[in-house]
Amino acid sequence: MATKDAGGALPEGFQRPLERVLGKAPAAKLERAFGMQTLGDLVWHLPRRYAKRGELTDLASLAPGEHVTVVAKVRSVEKRDLQRDQKGRPRTLTSITITDGTSSLDLAFFNQTWRSGELHQGVTALFSGTVGVYKGKRQLAHPDYELFDESEGIDAEEWAQQPVPIYPATATLATTKIQALVAQGLDALGDVPDPVPDAVRREHRLMPIAEALRLAHQPKVEQDAYRARHTLAWHEAFLLQTYLLATRDWFDTLPTAPRHPGSLLERFDASLPWQLTDDQRATGDEILADLASGTAMHRLVQGEVGSGKTVVATRAMLTVAESGGQSALLAPTEVLAVQHFRSITRSLGPDLAAELQPTLLTGQMPAAERKRALLRIAAGSARIVVGTHALLSERTSFAELALVVIDEQHRFGVAQRESLRAKGVHPHTLVLTATPIPRTIAMTAFGDLDVSTIRSLPAGRSPIQTFVVDPVERPGHFQRIWERMREELDAGRQAFVVCPAIQPGKLEGIEVDETDADADADARPRPPVDDVQTTLQQLRQHPALVGREIAPLTGADTTEQKDAVMRAFRAGDIGVLVATTVIEVGVDVPNATMMVVLSADRFGVSQLHQLRGRVGRGEHAGLCMLVSGADPLSPARERLDAVAATLDGFELAEVDLEQRGEGDVLGAAQSGGRSGLRVLRVARDVGIIEAARDAARAVLAVDPTLVEHPALRLAVHARLDPDARAALITA
């Protein structure tokens, strides 16, 4: 439910309840359809595109089930009498065919013969409705429409070129109705204080915010809409950057006990069986400087799959432990928490582990075991704690929480992360992500964090070859996959088979769902989504794999089941693990050398890269097979080809951003929510983001608390609700 205007600023005019502006009934419709409550919500509901009266819509592109708004011309009108209804009353059908000059679309009006008087041959209008199919032909039943009648005294060419705003609409609120409501809202808006300072507006040639909103909704010419949207994008970028930089400055003021490295870190480094990479050492030095500074660290470490982020985090934990402080590592899943716990305990060795008492805490632990863990944590004897959401429980208390490490932080809401930080006194925060972040997203979603990057992989990591296999075009190659897997098993190695679903109809944790827009562009029938249950049965019966130990692993399994399966897989007792994306991050089995991803087009680029990182972690080379029946010319296939072409996660992150846009890259694909940005597009507006960041920094340099900029202060304080920034971050 929206409680603030989406554009960010909340001057008084924007805060007015919609019911007072529009009346009770229209306000209720807008709230049901879009969650709108304030005038700001309405005026920031911007057109998604603009049509021109003189340009007709391509009707051939319309898909059944889609709610559309089109500009078209009436080609023909036909009226027919139908059978009388049960009460003997006459019934009629007025069938109107509209055209774009090439394709056509039928309109159906029942018992409304008067429509033919308005929609006669040659009339051009804006039509809105949901595309249906009747007797094999597409149609709109009872669509809303707005006639394009030239008024006297208006230049015909000017009239034809005037942009017509097309809004995000619903079946109950057509774009024409939204146009009228927005116009009413703009009339009621009046003058509003502009949060962008006058000097910044003048320097960057921006309009006042109220003028920009009016022109975005009611442009006279196309250029008006471009100018308005430039100002609105700048407005969004400036508010966001001011918020992020002010937050960063605030963290720099939080006093905390300085933490310095000592014998614990020296002993750990000496015990490592490999040399730290240059990137690991450089990142470690940055973290050590933060820990010793006396103010709270707030740092993001991004690194390739297998680049050694956990080692970097462990070194930070040892530095904190040197002076008695505790560290808590928060992981999104139990599989990952257990993996981290075992990896850290193993890397510490028996002596350091005995001193630091690393402790695991998850919600599914037996009651007695969980009670012992809680006591060790509360007493302070457990100086390294690894856990899931159980760490956030009120029952979990720390003696001296000095460092919070959050792995794959996009899996947690802001409130969850802050509830863990609140268990200490201004603890340091270290955020880890194995999803490389494009530079523009780093500036928008992580602008309040210092960022460290680990690009290089530790010595000894084996290369991974990736291939796309089309079971439709190359069935022989598809069958060869399982023979190749048998060869790996014969050599004593292991394999993963990844499915997007647990069982038919139940997808689990994928970025690109089965309603992927690419499906509409694929001329060939799409195969059913592969699932763990069916795949498990098929592989156990496959001639190449008969007699092999094959086991399932999904997010629906209990903790005991997951733990037992992973223990057996690490021990080599299981040859093939058939799993969902539960293995996406943190699973480290060096003997696993082959991965097969079924229905690979159902996954996003970053997720495929993460999954692929589960193989090739030991002395033997890795092999990843991406199985997909997607059309070779479709965007889905482009994604797979991009993954197969490079192992550089940072390059793939840019590809993902360019192809899908930040709305999905920042989380909308999984959550169904918005990226949080109305106009600004991080893939397109790099220049605006950089300029806005510089301007925000200049304002904060002379007015750090924004007391001299009250409109900006109000807007920044209201800019993001508790989880708005979580919606800005990938999945």
Short mmCIF file of C-alpha atoms in Angstrom, two decimals, residues 59 62 68 70 75 96-99 103-107 131-132 138-140:
data_model
loop_
_atom_site.label_atom_id
_atom_site.label_comp_id
_atom_site.label_asym_id
_atom_site.label_seq_id
_atom_site.Cartn_x
_atom_site.Cartn_y
_atom_site.Cartn_z
CA LEU A 59 -2.33 -3.71 -34.23
CA LEU A 62 -1.23 -7.02 -29.73
CA VAL A 68 -3.91 -2.18 -24.39
CA VAL A 70 -4.23 1.95 -29.22
CA ARG A 75 -12.77 0.92 -41.18
CA ILE A 96 -16.78 -2.25 -35.49
CA THR A 97 -13.51 -2.99 -37.26
CA ILE A 98 -10.58 -0.64 -36.63
CA THR A 99 -7.34 -0.60 -38.59
CA SER A 103 -3.80 -4.98 -39.63
CA SER A 104 -7.25 -4.84 -38.09
CA LEU A 105 -8.98 -5.46 -34.77
CA ASP A 106 -12.68 -6.00 -33.98
CA LEU A 107 -14.66 -4.07 -31.38
CA VAL A 131 -7.55 -8.16 -26.01
CA GLY A 132 -9.77 -11.24 -26.30
CA ARG A 138 -8.76 -10.77 -31.76
CA GLN A 139 -11.26 -8.29 -30.39
CA LEU A 140 -11.94 -5.70 -27.71
#
